[in-house]
Amino acid sequence: MTLRTRFTDHLKQIVYGGNDGIVTTFAIVAGFAGAESQGTAQIGALAVLLFGLANLFADATSMGLGEFLSARAARDMIKRRRATLARDPSAQVDALAAHLKSRGLSSLDATTMASLTARSPDLMAELTLSQVDGIEDPGQGPLWPRALVTFVAFVVFGAIPLLPYLIGIPVETQTRAAVFATFSALILLGLLRHTATRAGLVRCVGETVTLGGLCAFVAYGVGLIVAG
């Protein structure tokens, strides 16, 4: 398996963990910045850093464990659903035929394709679970790499908004530097999406930056409201 293939396989965890990490830690920065702009609090860089790092590692652990548990739950659900489908093959054929018909096939073609697929119980169960039930199969491999990738992506990307506070740049420029670092991280995450999926560059970067920026704006607004 090539490095690119492994990256693509874990793209969901990288984007999910990375985006949440960026937004979560910058929310700390933006919230404090909103409070300070009201003049009701003077938040030191050390306080922002402590809150940010504590939040970063706590949420990264939660995200990693959440990814592991959700994948395990999906695997258990698939196992239980397979057993149910095996007890009633005809209902399985009917369900797949109805789904194929809803996707534009004629009744005859849909029924024929579903009947042919039923000759392979494993393929039939796989198609029913993914296409009819919409259950994502986490695969048969170990689940810990998914959790680890989510954790690492969260920490790596989530640490970027805190870099101005970590390296100790002048206090008066820290918030602006954190904003710049945050949007740079969001752009990088969008570029990773584009590289892995080959989807439109503008779309990948634009969606990532827009959604991340919206979350940051909400955090800043909450800081203003609470401080006001």
mmCIF file with all atom_site columns, C-alpha atoms in Angstrom:
data_model
loop_
_atom_site.group_PDB
_atom_site.id
_atom_site.type_symbol
_atom_site.label_atom_id
_atom_site.label_alt_id
_atom_site.label_comp_id
_atom_site.label_asym_id
_atom_site.label_entity_id
_atom_site.label_seq_id
_atom_site.pdbx_PDB_ins_code
_atom_site.Cartn_x
_atom_site.Cartn_y
_atom_site.Cartn_z
_atom_site.occupancy
_atom_site.B_iso_or_equiv
_atom_site.pdbx_formal_charge
_atom_site.auth_seq_id
_atom_site.auth_comp_id
_atom_site.auth_asym_id
_atom_site.auth_atom_id
_atom_site.pdbx_PDB_model_num
ATOM 1   C CA . MET A 1 1   ? 0.000   0.000   0.000   1.00 0.00 ? 1   MET A CA 1
ATOM 2   C CA . THR A 1 2   ? 1.485   3.344   -1.052  1.00 0.00 ? 2   THR A CA 1
ATOM 3   C CA . LEU A 1 3   ? 1.687   6.438   1.119   1.00 0.00 ? 3   LEU A CA 1
ATOM 4   C CA . ARG A 1 4   ? -0.894  8.157   -1.110  1.00 0.00 ? 4   ARG A CA 1
ATOM 5   C CA . THR A 1 5   ? -3.305  5.234   -0.717  1.00 0.00 ? 5   THR A CA 1
ATOM 6   C CA . ARG A 1 6   ? -2.949  5.279   3.076   1.00 0.00 ? 6   ARG A CA 1
ATOM 7   C CA . PHE A 1 7   ? -3.497  9.033   3.072   1.00 0.00 ? 7   PHE A CA 1
ATOM 8   C CA . THR A 1 8   ? -6.639  8.695   0.943   1.00 0.00 ? 8   THR A CA 1
ATOM 9   C CA . ASP A 1 9   ? -7.980  5.898   3.145   1.00 0.00 ? 9   ASP A CA 1
ATOM 10  C CA . HIS A 1 10  ? -7.706  8.150   6.196   1.00 0.00 ? 10  HIS A CA 1
ATOM 11  C CA . LEU A 1 11  ? -8.756  11.388  4.499   1.00 0.00 ? 11  LEU A CA 1
ATOM 12  C CA . LYS A 1 12  ? -12.009 11.527  6.457   1.00 0.00 ? 12  LYS A CA 1
ATOM 13  C CA . GLN A 1 13  ? -10.179 11.284  9.786   1.00 0.00 ? 13  GLN A CA 1
ATOM 14  C CA . ILE A 1 14  ? -7.545  13.852  8.715   1.00 0.00 ? 14  ILE A CA 1
ATOM 15  C CA . VAL A 1 15  ? -10.083 16.413  7.514   1.00 0.00 ? 15  VAL A CA 1
ATOM 16  C CA . TYR A 1 16  ? -12.494 15.767  10.371  1.00 0.00 ? 16  TYR A CA 1
ATOM 17  C CA . GLY A 1 17  ? -9.839  15.853  13.076  1.00 0.00 ? 17  GLY A CA 1
ATOM 18  C CA . GLY A 1 18  ? -7.834  18.678  11.500  1.00 0.00 ? 18  GLY A CA 1
ATOM 19  C CA . ASN A 1 19  ? -10.784 20.976  10.916  1.00 0.00 ? 19  ASN A CA 1
ATOM 20  C CA . ASP A 1 20  ? -12.187 20.397  14.384  1.00 0.00 ? 20  ASP A CA 1
ATOM 21  C CA . GLY A 1 21  ? -8.762  20.963  15.924  1.00 0.00 ? 21  GLY A CA 1
ATOM 22  C CA . ILE A 1 22  ? -8.286  24.282  14.142  1.00 0.00 ? 22  ILE A CA 1
ATOM 23  C CA . VAL A 1 23  ? -11.738 25.552  14.998  1.00 0.00 ? 23  VAL A CA 1
ATOM 24  C CA . THR A 1 24  ? -11.652 24.319  18.598  1.00 0.00 ? 24  THR A CA 1
ATOM 25  C CA . THR A 1 25  ? -8.373  25.961  19.559  1.00 0.00 ? 25  THR A CA 1
ATOM 26  C CA . PHE A 1 26  ? -9.016  29.160  17.630  1.00 0.00 ? 26  PHE A CA 1
ATOM 27  C CA . ALA A 1 27  ? -12.365 29.391  19.390  1.00 0.00 ? 27  ALA A CA 1
ATOM 28  C CA . ILE A 1 28  ? -10.380 29.855  22.616  1.00 0.00 ? 28  ILE A CA 1
ATOM 29  C CA . VAL A 1 29  ? -8.298  32.616  21.017  1.00 0.00 ? 29  VAL A CA 1
ATOM 30  C CA . ALA A 1 30  ? -11.307 34.287  19.380  1.00 0.00 ? 30  ALA A CA 1
ATOM 31  C CA . GLY A 1 31  ? -13.423 34.095  22.532  1.00 0.00 ? 31  GLY A CA 1
ATOM 32  C CA . PHE A 1 32  ? -10.740 35.737  24.631  1.00 0.00 ? 32  PHE A CA 1
ATOM 33  C CA . ALA A 1 33  ? -10.128 38.328  21.905  1.00 0.00 ? 33  ALA A CA 1
ATOM 34  C CA . GLY A 1 34  ? -13.828 39.185  21.900  1.00 0.00 ? 34  GLY A CA 1
ATOM 35  C CA . ALA A 1 35  ? -13.818 39.557  25.681  1.00 0.00 ? 35  ALA A CA 1
ATOM 36  C CA . GLU A 1 36  ? -10.710 41.754  25.620  1.00 0.00 ? 36  GLU A CA 1
ATOM 37  C CA . SER A 1 37  ? -12.160 44.010  22.935  1.00 0.00 ? 37  SER A CA 1
ATOM 38  C CA . GLN A 1 38  ? -14.926 44.939  25.383  1.00 0.00 ? 38  GLN A CA 1
ATOM 39  C CA . GLY A 1 39  ? -12.315 46.125  27.846  1.00 0.00 ? 39  GLY A CA 1
ATOM 40  C CA . THR A 1 40  ? -13.747 43.970  30.617  1.00 0.00 ? 40  THR A CA 1
ATOM 41  C CA . ALA A 1 41  ? -10.857 41.532  30.773  1.00 0.00 ? 41  ALA A CA 1
ATOM 42  C CA . GLN A 1 42  ? -7.146  41.576  30.174  1.00 0.00 ? 42  GLN A CA 1
ATOM 43  C CA . ILE A 1 43  ? -6.270  38.044  29.170  1.00 0.00 ? 43  ILE A CA 1
ATOM 44  C CA . GLY A 1 44  ? -2.570  37.219  29.243  1.00 0.00 ? 44  GLY A CA 1
ATOM 45  C CA . ALA A 1 45  ? -0.878  35.094  26.612  1.00 0.00 ? 45  ALA A CA 1
ATOM 46  C CA . LEU A 1 46  ? -0.160  32.427  29.232  1.00 0.00 ? 46  LEU A CA 1
ATOM 47  C CA . ALA A 1 47  ? -3.861  32.076  30.051  1.00 0.00 ? 47  ALA A CA 1
ATOM 48  C CA . VAL A 1 48  ? -4.776  31.707  26.363  1.00 0.00 ? 48  VAL A CA 1
ATOM 49  C CA . LEU A 1 49  ? -2.000  29.154  25.934  1.00 0.00 ? 49  LEU A CA 1
ATOM 50  C CA . LEU A 1 50  ? -3.001  27.121  28.987  1.00 0.00 ? 50  LEU A CA 1
ATOM 51  C CA . PHE A 1 51  ? -6.684  27.071  28.053  1.00 0.00 ? 51  PHE A CA 1
ATOM 52  C CA . GLY A 1 52  ? -5.832  26.348  24.423  1.00 0.00 ? 52  GLY A CA 1
ATOM 53  C CA . LEU A 1 53  ? -3.440  23.451  25.118  1.00 0.00 ? 53  LEU A CA 1
ATOM 54  C CA . ALA A 1 54  ? -5.714  21.893  27.737  1.00 0.00 ? 54  ALA A CA 1
ATOM 55  C CA . ASN A 1 55  ? -8.641  22.090  25.352  1.00 0.00 ? 55  ASN A CA 1
ATOM 56  C CA . LEU A 1 56  ? -6.508  20.840  22.458  1.00 0.00 ? 56  LEU A CA 1
ATOM 57  C CA . PHE A 1 57  ? -5.358  17.595  24.073  1.00 0.00 ? 57  PHE A CA 1
ATOM 58  C CA . ALA A 1 58  ? -8.630  16.902  25.883  1.00 0.00 ? 58  ALA A CA 1
ATOM 59  C CA . ASP A 1 59  ? -10.663 17.276  22.709  1.00 0.00 ? 59  ASP A CA 1
ATOM 60  C CA . ALA A 1 60  ? -8.100  15.384  20.622  1.00 0.00 ? 60  ALA A CA 1
ATOM 61  C CA . THR A 1 61  ? -8.382  12.435  22.986  1.00 0.00 ? 61  THR A CA 1
ATOM 62  C CA . SER A 1 62  ? -12.171 12.659  22.925  1.00 0.00 ? 62  SER A CA 1
ATOM 63  C CA . MET A 1 63  ? -12.200 12.809  19.123  1.00 0.00 ? 63  MET A CA 1
ATOM 64  C CA . GLY A 1 64  ? -9.852  9.849   18.769  1.00 0.00 ? 64  GLY A CA 1
ATOM 65  C CA . LEU A 1 65  ? -11.865 7.717   21.170  1.00 0.00 ? 65  LEU A CA 1
ATOM 66  C CA . GLY A 1 66  ? -15.090 8.850   19.497  1.00 0.00 ? 66  GLY A CA 1
ATOM 67  C CA . GLU A 1 67  ? -13.785 7.734   16.100  1.00 0.00 ? 67  GLU A CA 1
ATOM 68  C CA . PHE A 1 68  ? -12.795 4.360   17.540  1.00 0.00 ? 68  PHE A CA 1
ATOM 69  C CA . LEU A 1 69  ? -16.123 3.796   19.290  1.00 0.00 ? 69  LEU A CA 1
ATOM 70  C CA . SER A 1 70  ? -18.214 4.935   16.309  1.00 0.00 ? 70  SER A CA 1
ATOM 71  C CA . ALA A 1 71  ? -16.308 2.572   14.000  1.00 0.00 ? 71  ALA A CA 1
ATOM 72  C CA . ARG A 1 72  ? -16.760 -0.276  16.446  1.00 0.00 ? 72  ARG A CA 1
ATOM 73  C CA . ALA A 1 73  ? -20.485 0.496   16.740  1.00 0.00 ? 73  ALA A CA 1
ATOM 74  C CA . ALA A 1 74  ? -20.790 0.513   12.931  1.00 0.00 ? 74  ALA A CA 1
ATOM 75  C CA . ARG A 1 75  ? -19.017 -2.850  12.750  1.00 0.00 ? 75  ARG A CA 1
ATOM 76  C CA . ASP A 1 76  ? -21.352 -4.342  15.381  1.00 0.00 ? 76  ASP A CA 1
ATOM 77  C CA . MET A 1 77  ? -24.372 -2.916  13.545  1.00 0.00 ? 77  MET A CA 1
ATOM 78  C CA . ILE A 1 78  ? -23.191 -4.435  10.266  1.00 0.00 ? 78  ILE A CA 1
ATOM 79  C CA . LYS A 1 79  ? -22.690 -7.815  11.911  1.00 0.00 ? 79  LYS A CA 1
ATOM 80  C CA . ARG A 1 80  ? -26.194 -7.740  13.397  1.00 0.00 ? 80  ARG A CA 1
ATOM 81  C CA . ARG A 1 81  ? -27.723 -6.516  10.132  1.00 0.00 ? 81  ARG A CA 1
ATOM 82  C CA . ARG A 1 82  ? -25.983 -9.259  8.146   1.00 0.00 ? 82  ARG A CA 1
ATOM 83  C CA . ALA A 1 83  ? -27.506 -11.871 10.436  1.00 0.00 ? 83  ALA A CA 1
ATOM 84  C CA . THR A 1 84  ? -30.963 -10.336 9.945   1.00 0.00 ? 84  THR A CA 1
ATOM 85  C CA . LEU A 1 85  ? -30.586 -10.243 6.168   1.00 0.00 ? 85  LEU A CA 1
ATOM 86  C CA . ALA A 1 86  ? -29.409 -13.861 6.066   1.00 0.00 ? 86  ALA A CA 1
ATOM 87  C CA . ARG A 1 87  ? -32.676 -14.961 7.719   1.00 0.00 ? 87  ARG A CA 1
ATOM 88  C CA . ASP A 1 88  ? -34.820 -13.322 5.016   1.00 0.00 ? 88  ASP A CA 1
ATOM 89  C CA . PRO A 1 89  ? -33.064 -13.362 1.603   1.00 0.00 ? 89  PRO A CA 1
ATOM 90  C CA . SER A 1 90  ? -36.237 -12.563 -0.350  1.00 0.00 ? 90  SER A CA 1
ATOM 91  C CA . ALA A 1 91  ? -36.791 -9.338  1.578   1.00 0.00 ? 91  ALA A CA 1
ATOM 92  C CA . GLN A 1 92  ? -33.178 -8.465  0.858   1.00 0.00 ? 92  GLN A CA 1
ATOM 93  C CA . VAL A 1 93  ? -33.756 -8.925  -2.877  1.00 0.00 ? 93  VAL A CA 1
ATOM 94  C CA . ASP A 1 94  ? -36.928 -6.827  -2.749  1.00 0.00 ? 94  ASP A CA 1
ATOM 95  C CA . ALA A 1 95  ? -35.182 -4.029  -0.864  1.00 0.00 ? 95  ALA A CA 1
ATOM 96  C CA . LEU A 1 96  ? -32.251 -3.905  -3.286  1.00 0.00 ? 96  LEU A CA 1
ATOM 97  C CA . ALA A 1 97  ? -34.581 -4.055  -6.298  1.00 0.00 ? 97  ALA A CA 1
ATOM 98  C CA . ALA A 1 98  ? -36.636 -1.165  -4.918  1.00 0.00 ? 98  ALA A CA 1
ATOM 99  C CA . HIS A 1 99  ? -33.463 0.848   -4.357  1.00 0.00 ? 99  HIS A CA 1
ATOM 100 C CA . LEU A 1 100 ? -32.195 0.161   -7.879  1.00 0.00 ? 100 LEU A CA 1
ATOM 101 C CA . LYS A 1 101 ? -35.576 1.151   -9.282  1.00 0.00 ? 101 LYS A CA 1
ATOM 102 C CA . SER A 1 102 ? -35.448 4.426   -7.353  1.00 0.00 ? 102 SER A CA 1
ATOM 103 C CA . ARG A 1 103 ? -32.093 5.106   -9.007  1.00 0.00 ? 103 ARG A CA 1
ATOM 104 C CA . GLY A 1 104 ? -33.614 4.953   -12.490 1.00 0.00 ? 104 GLY A CA 1
ATOM 105 C CA . LEU A 1 105 ? -33.630 1.291   -13.529 1.00 0.00 ? 105 LEU A CA 1
ATOM 106 C CA . SER A 1 106 ? -36.794 -0.289  -14.882 1.00 0.00 ? 106 SER A CA 1
ATOM 107 C CA . SER A 1 107 ? -38.657 -2.744  -12.664 1.00 0.00 ? 107 SER A CA 1
ATOM 108 C CA . LEU A 1 108 ? -37.465 -5.674  -14.761 1.00 0.00 ? 108 LEU A CA 1
ATOM 109 C CA . ASP A 1 109 ? -33.814 -4.575  -14.792 1.00 0.00 ? 109 ASP A CA 1
ATOM 110 C CA . ALA A 1 110 ? -33.847 -3.782  -11.076 1.00 0.00 ? 110 ALA A CA 1
ATOM 111 C CA . THR A 1 111 ? -35.367 -7.141  -10.150 1.00 0.00 ? 111 THR A CA 1
ATOM 112 C CA . THR A 1 112 ? -33.025 -9.012  -12.497 1.00 0.00 ? 112 THR A CA 1
ATOM 113 C CA . MET A 1 113 ? -29.931 -7.289  -11.112 1.00 0.00 ? 113 MET A CA 1
ATOM 114 C CA . ALA A 1 114 ? -31.006 -7.853  -7.514  1.00 0.00 ? 114 ALA A CA 1
ATOM 115 C CA . SER A 1 115 ? -31.717 -11.532 -8.212  1.00 0.00 ? 115 SER A CA 1
ATOM 116 C CA . LEU A 1 116 ? -28.322 -12.013 -9.855  1.00 0.00 ? 116 LEU A CA 1
ATOM 117 C CA . THR A 1 117 ? -26.590 -10.264 -6.976  1.00 0.00 ? 117 THR A CA 1
ATOM 118 C CA . ALA A 1 118 ? -28.344 -12.596 -4.530  1.00 0.00 ? 118 ALA A CA 1
ATOM 119 C CA . ARG A 1 119 ? -26.241 -15.463 -5.926  1.00 0.00 ? 119 ARG A CA 1
ATOM 120 C CA . SER A 1 120 ? -23.373 -14.004 -3.886  1.00 0.00 ? 120 SER A CA 1
ATOM 121 C CA . PRO A 1 121 ? -24.646 -13.578 -0.308  1.00 0.00 ? 121 PRO A CA 1
ATOM 122 C CA . ASP A 1 122 ? -21.612 -11.519 0.728   1.00 0.00 ? 122 ASP A CA 1
ATOM 123 C CA . LEU A 1 123 ? -21.979 -9.118  -2.207  1.00 0.00 ? 123 LEU A CA 1
ATOM 124 C CA . MET A 1 124 ? -25.717 -8.907  -1.614  1.00 0.00 ? 124 MET A CA 1
ATOM 125 C CA . ALA A 1 125 ? -25.221 -8.034  2.048   1.00 0.00 ? 125 ALA A CA 1
ATOM 126 C CA . GLU A 1 126 ? -22.525 -5.500  1.193   1.00 0.00 ? 126 GLU A CA 1
ATOM 127 C CA . LEU A 1 127 ? -24.706 -3.695  -1.357  1.00 0.00 ? 127 LEU A CA 1
ATOM 128 C CA . THR A 1 128 ? -27.762 -3.753  0.900   1.00 0.00 ? 128 THR A CA 1
ATOM 129 C CA . LEU A 1 129 ? -25.840 -2.337  3.830   1.00 0.00 ? 129 LEU A CA 1
ATOM 130 C CA . SER A 1 130 ? -24.047 0.390   1.864   1.00 0.00 ? 130 SER A CA 1
ATOM 131 C CA . GLN A 1 131 ? -26.690 1.340   -0.721  1.00 0.00 ? 131 GLN A CA 1
ATOM 132 C CA . VAL A 1 132 ? -30.025 0.599   0.975   1.00 0.00 ? 132 VAL A CA 1
ATOM 133 C CA . ASP A 1 133 ? -29.210 1.069   4.669   1.00 0.00 ? 133 ASP A CA 1
ATOM 134 C CA . GLY A 1 134 ? -26.470 3.673   4.121   1.00 0.00 ? 134 GLY A CA 1
ATOM 135 C CA . ILE A 1 135 ? -24.119 2.128   6.697   1.00 0.00 ? 135 ILE A CA 1
ATOM 136 C CA . GLU A 1 136 ? -20.422 2.888   6.229   1.00 0.00 ? 136 GLU A CA 1
ATOM 137 C CA . ASP A 1 137 ? -18.297 -0.231  6.629   1.00 0.00 ? 137 ASP A CA 1
ATOM 138 C CA . PRO A 1 138 ? -15.109 0.540   8.607   1.00 0.00 ? 138 PRO A CA 1
ATOM 139 C CA . GLY A 1 139 ? -13.509 -2.590  7.153   1.00 0.00 ? 139 GLY A CA 1
ATOM 140 C CA . GLN A 1 140 ? -12.057 -5.614  8.865   1.00 0.00 ? 140 GLN A CA 1
ATOM 141 C CA . GLY A 1 141 ? -8.684  -4.179  9.832   1.00 0.00 ? 141 GLY A CA 1
ATOM 142 C CA . PRO A 1 142 ? -7.741  -2.813  13.261  1.00 0.00 ? 142 PRO A CA 1
ATOM 143 C CA . LEU A 1 143 ? -9.637  0.277   14.324  1.00 0.00 ? 143 LEU A CA 1
ATOM 144 C CA . TRP A 1 144 ? -6.890  1.965   16.345  1.00 0.00 ? 144 TRP A CA 1
ATOM 145 C CA . PRO A 1 145 ? -5.219  3.583   13.257  1.00 0.00 ? 145 PRO A CA 1
ATOM 146 C CA . ARG A 1 146 ? -8.440  5.545   12.620  1.00 0.00 ? 146 ARG A CA 1
ATOM 147 C CA . ALA A 1 147 ? -8.418  6.818   16.194  1.00 0.00 ? 147 ALA A CA 1
ATOM 148 C CA . LEU A 1 148 ? -4.700  7.628   16.061  1.00 0.00 ? 148 LEU A CA 1
ATOM 149 C CA . VAL A 1 149 ? -4.977  9.538   12.772  1.00 0.00 ? 149 VAL A CA 1
ATOM 150 C CA . THR A 1 150 ? -7.892  11.558  14.145  1.00 0.00 ? 150 THR A CA 1
ATOM 151 C CA . PHE A 1 151 ? -5.948  12.358  17.323  1.00 0.00 ? 151 PHE A CA 1
ATOM 152 C CA . VAL A 1 152 ? -2.752  13.349  15.492  1.00 0.00 ? 152 VAL A CA 1
ATOM 153 C CA . ALA A 1 153 ? -4.590  15.447  12.882  1.00 0.00 ? 153 ALA A CA 1
ATOM 154 C CA . PHE A 1 154 ? -6.469  17.245  15.658  1.00 0.00 ? 154 PHE A CA 1
ATOM 155 C CA . VAL A 1 155 ? -3.280  18.031  17.592  1.00 0.00 ? 155 VAL A CA 1
ATOM 156 C CA . VAL A 1 156 ? -1.143  19.004  14.578  1.00 0.00 ? 156 VAL A CA 1
ATOM 157 C CA . PHE A 1 157 ? -3.686  21.314  12.953  1.00 0.00 ? 157 PHE A CA 1
ATOM 158 C CA . GLY A 1 158 ? -5.148  22.477  16.251  1.00 0.00 ? 158 GLY A CA 1
ATOM 159 C CA . ALA A 1 159 ? -1.746  23.634  17.502  1.00 0.00 ? 159 ALA A CA 1
ATOM 160 C CA . ILE A 1 160 ? -1.320  26.060  14.583  1.00 0.00 ? 160 ILE A CA 1
ATOM 161 C CA . PRO A 1 161 ? -3.616  28.830  15.972  1.00 0.00 ? 161 PRO A CA 1
ATOM 162 C CA . LEU A 1 162 ? -1.609  28.692  19.203  1.00 0.00 ? 162 LEU A CA 1
ATOM 163 C CA . LEU A 1 163 ? 1.806   29.108  17.549  1.00 0.00 ? 163 LEU A CA 1
ATOM 164 C CA . PRO A 1 164 ? 1.933   32.908  18.061  1.00 0.00 ? 164 PRO A CA 1
ATOM 165 C CA . TYR A 1 165 ? 1.511   32.313  21.794  1.00 0.00 ? 165 TYR A CA 1
ATOM 166 C CA . LEU A 1 166 ? 3.965   29.410  21.854  1.00 0.00 ? 166 LEU A CA 1
ATOM 167 C CA . ILE A 1 167 ? 6.803   31.278  20.142  1.00 0.00 ? 167 ILE A CA 1
ATOM 168 C CA . GLY A 1 168 ? 6.229   34.442  22.153  1.00 0.00 ? 168 GLY A CA 1
ATOM 169 C CA . ILE A 1 169 ? 5.731   37.135  19.527  1.00 0.00 ? 169 ILE A CA 1
ATOM 170 C CA . PRO A 1 170 ? 4.814   40.655  20.751  1.00 0.00 ? 170 PRO A CA 1
ATOM 171 C CA . VAL A 1 171 ? 1.548   40.713  22.691  1.00 0.00 ? 171 VAL A CA 1
ATOM 172 C CA . GLU A 1 172 ? -0.057  43.409  20.544  1.00 0.00 ? 172 GLU A CA 1
ATOM 173 C CA . THR A 1 173 ? 0.251   41.254  17.405  1.00 0.00 ? 173 THR A CA 1
ATOM 174 C CA . GLN A 1 174 ? -0.607  37.838  18.843  1.00 0.00 ? 174 GLN A CA 1
ATOM 175 C CA . THR A 1 175 ? -4.309  37.867  18.004  1.00 0.00 ? 175 THR A CA 1
ATOM 176 C CA . ARG A 1 176 ? -3.729  39.023  14.416  1.00 0.00 ? 176 ARG A CA 1
ATOM 177 C CA . ALA A 1 177 ? -0.989  36.427  14.024  1.00 0.00 ? 177 ALA A CA 1
ATOM 178 C CA . ALA A 1 178 ? -3.327  33.737  15.384  1.00 0.00 ? 178 ALA A CA 1
ATOM 179 C CA . VAL A 1 179 ? -5.977  34.731  12.821  1.00 0.00 ? 179 VAL A CA 1
ATOM 180 C CA . PHE A 1 180 ? -3.398  34.515  10.036  1.00 0.00 ? 180 PHE A CA 1
ATOM 181 C CA . ALA A 1 181 ? -2.130  31.144  11.314  1.00 0.00 ? 181 ALA A CA 1
ATOM 182 C CA . THR A 1 182 ? -5.666  29.815  11.564  1.00 0.00 ? 182 THR A CA 1
ATOM 183 C CA . PHE A 1 183 ? -6.629  30.708  8.015   1.00 0.00 ? 183 PHE A CA 1
ATOM 184 C CA . SER A 1 184 ? -3.288  29.374  6.768   1.00 0.00 ? 184 SER A CA 1
ATOM 185 C CA . ALA A 1 185 ? -4.078  26.064  8.482   1.00 0.00 ? 185 ALA A CA 1
ATOM 186 C CA . LEU A 1 186 ? -7.561  25.992  6.934   1.00 0.00 ? 186 LEU A CA 1
ATOM 187 C CA . ILE A 1 187 ? -6.065  26.642  3.495   1.00 0.00 ? 187 ILE A CA 1
ATOM 188 C CA . LEU A 1 188 ? -3.563  23.819  4.038   1.00 0.00 ? 188 LEU A CA 1
ATOM 189 C CA . LEU A 1 189 ? -6.373  21.478  5.023   1.00 0.00 ? 189 LEU A CA 1
ATOM 190 C CA . GLY A 1 190 ? -8.312  22.455  1.891   1.00 0.00 ? 190 GLY A CA 1
ATOM 191 C CA . LEU A 1 191 ? -5.235  21.755  -0.233  1.00 0.00 ? 191 LEU A CA 1
ATOM 192 C CA . LEU A 1 192 ? -4.943  18.303  1.337   1.00 0.00 ? 192 LEU A CA 1
ATOM 193 C CA . ARG A 1 193 ? -8.566  17.617  0.380   1.00 0.00 ? 193 ARG A CA 1
ATOM 194 C CA . HIS A 1 194 ? -7.851  18.736  -3.163  1.00 0.00 ? 194 HIS A CA 1
ATOM 195 C CA . THR A 1 195 ? -4.704  16.589  -3.417  1.00 0.00 ? 195 THR A CA 1
ATOM 196 C CA . ALA A 1 196 ? -6.436  13.450  -2.184  1.00 0.00 ? 196 ALA A CA 1
ATOM 197 C CA . THR A 1 197 ? -9.801  13.788  -3.928  1.00 0.00 ? 197 THR A CA 1
ATOM 198 C CA . ARG A 1 198 ? -8.833  15.753  -7.054  1.00 0.00 ? 198 ARG A CA 1
ATOM 199 C CA . ALA A 1 199 ? -11.964 17.813  -6.499  1.00 0.00 ? 199 ALA A CA 1
ATOM 200 C CA . GLY A 1 200 ? -11.941 21.469  -7.530  1.00 0.00 ? 200 GLY A CA 1
ATOM 201 C CA . LEU A 1 201 ? -9.198  23.476  -5.827  1.00 0.00 ? 201 LEU A CA 1
ATOM 202 C CA . VAL A 1 202 ? -11.372 26.544  -5.279  1.00 0.00 ? 202 VAL A CA 1
ATOM 203 C CA . ARG A 1 203 ? -14.196 24.428  -3.891  1.00 0.00 ? 203 ARG A CA 1
ATOM 204 C CA . CYS A 1 204 ? -11.995 22.439  -1.479  1.00 0.00 ? 204 CYS A CA 1
ATOM 205 C CA . VAL A 1 205 ? -10.173 25.473  -0.132  1.00 0.00 ? 205 VAL A CA 1
ATOM 206 C CA . GLY A 1 206 ? -13.222 27.741  -0.231  1.00 0.00 ? 206 GLY A CA 1
ATOM 207 C CA . GLU A 1 207 ? -15.464 25.351  1.709   1.00 0.00 ? 207 GLU A CA 1
ATOM 208 C CA . THR A 1 208 ? -12.828 24.648  4.334   1.00 0.00 ? 208 THR A CA 1
ATOM 209 C CA . VAL A 1 209 ? -11.934 28.303  4.898   1.00 0.00 ? 209 VAL A CA 1
ATOM 210 C CA . THR A 1 210 ? -15.555 29.506  4.831   1.00 0.00 ? 210 THR A CA 1
ATOM 211 C CA . LEU A 1 211 ? -16.846 26.967  7.342   1.00 0.00 ? 211 LEU A CA 1
ATOM 212 C CA . GLY A 1 212 ? -13.832 27.372  9.610   1.00 0.00 ? 212 GLY A CA 1
ATOM 213 C CA . GLY A 1 213 ? -14.093 31.155  9.409   1.00 0.00 ? 213 GLY A CA 1
ATOM 214 C CA . LEU A 1 214 ? -17.788 31.016  10.270  1.00 0.00 ? 214 LEU A CA 1
ATOM 215 C CA . CYS A 1 215 ? -17.042 29.003  13.406  1.00 0.00 ? 215 CYS A CA 1
ATOM 216 C CA . ALA A 1 216 ? -14.303 31.465  14.380  1.00 0.00 ? 216 ALA A CA 1
ATOM 217 C CA . PHE A 1 217 ? -16.688 34.390  13.874  1.00 0.00 ? 217 PHE A CA 1
ATOM 218 C CA . VAL A 1 218 ? -19.269 32.723  16.128  1.00 0.00 ? 218 VAL A CA 1
ATOM 219 C CA . ALA A 1 219 ? -16.642 32.190  18.841  1.00 0.00 ? 219 ALA A CA 1
ATOM 220 C CA . TYR A 1 220 ? -15.577 35.834  18.639  1.00 0.00 ? 220 TYR A CA 1
ATOM 221 C CA . GLY A 1 221 ? -19.210 36.932  18.825  1.00 0.00 ? 221 GLY A CA 1
ATOM 222 C CA . VAL A 1 222 ? -19.821 34.807  21.901  1.00 0.00 ? 222 VAL A CA 1
ATOM 223 C CA . GLY A 1 223 ? -16.814 36.458  23.549  1.00 0.00 ? 223 GLY A CA 1
ATOM 224 C CA . LEU A 1 224 ? -18.270 39.876  22.808  1.00 0.00 ? 224 LEU A CA 1
ATOM 225 C CA . ILE A 1 225 ? -21.696 38.943  24.144  1.00 0.00 ? 225 ILE A CA 1
ATOM 226 C CA . VAL A 1 226 ? -20.442 37.321  27.340  1.00 0.00 ? 226 VAL A CA 1
ATOM 227 C CA . ALA A 1 227 ? -18.029 40.169  28.079  1.00 0.00 ? 227 ALA A CA 1
ATOM 228 C CA . GLY A 1 228 ? -20.681 42.786  27.291  1.00 0.00 ? 228 GLY A CA 1
#
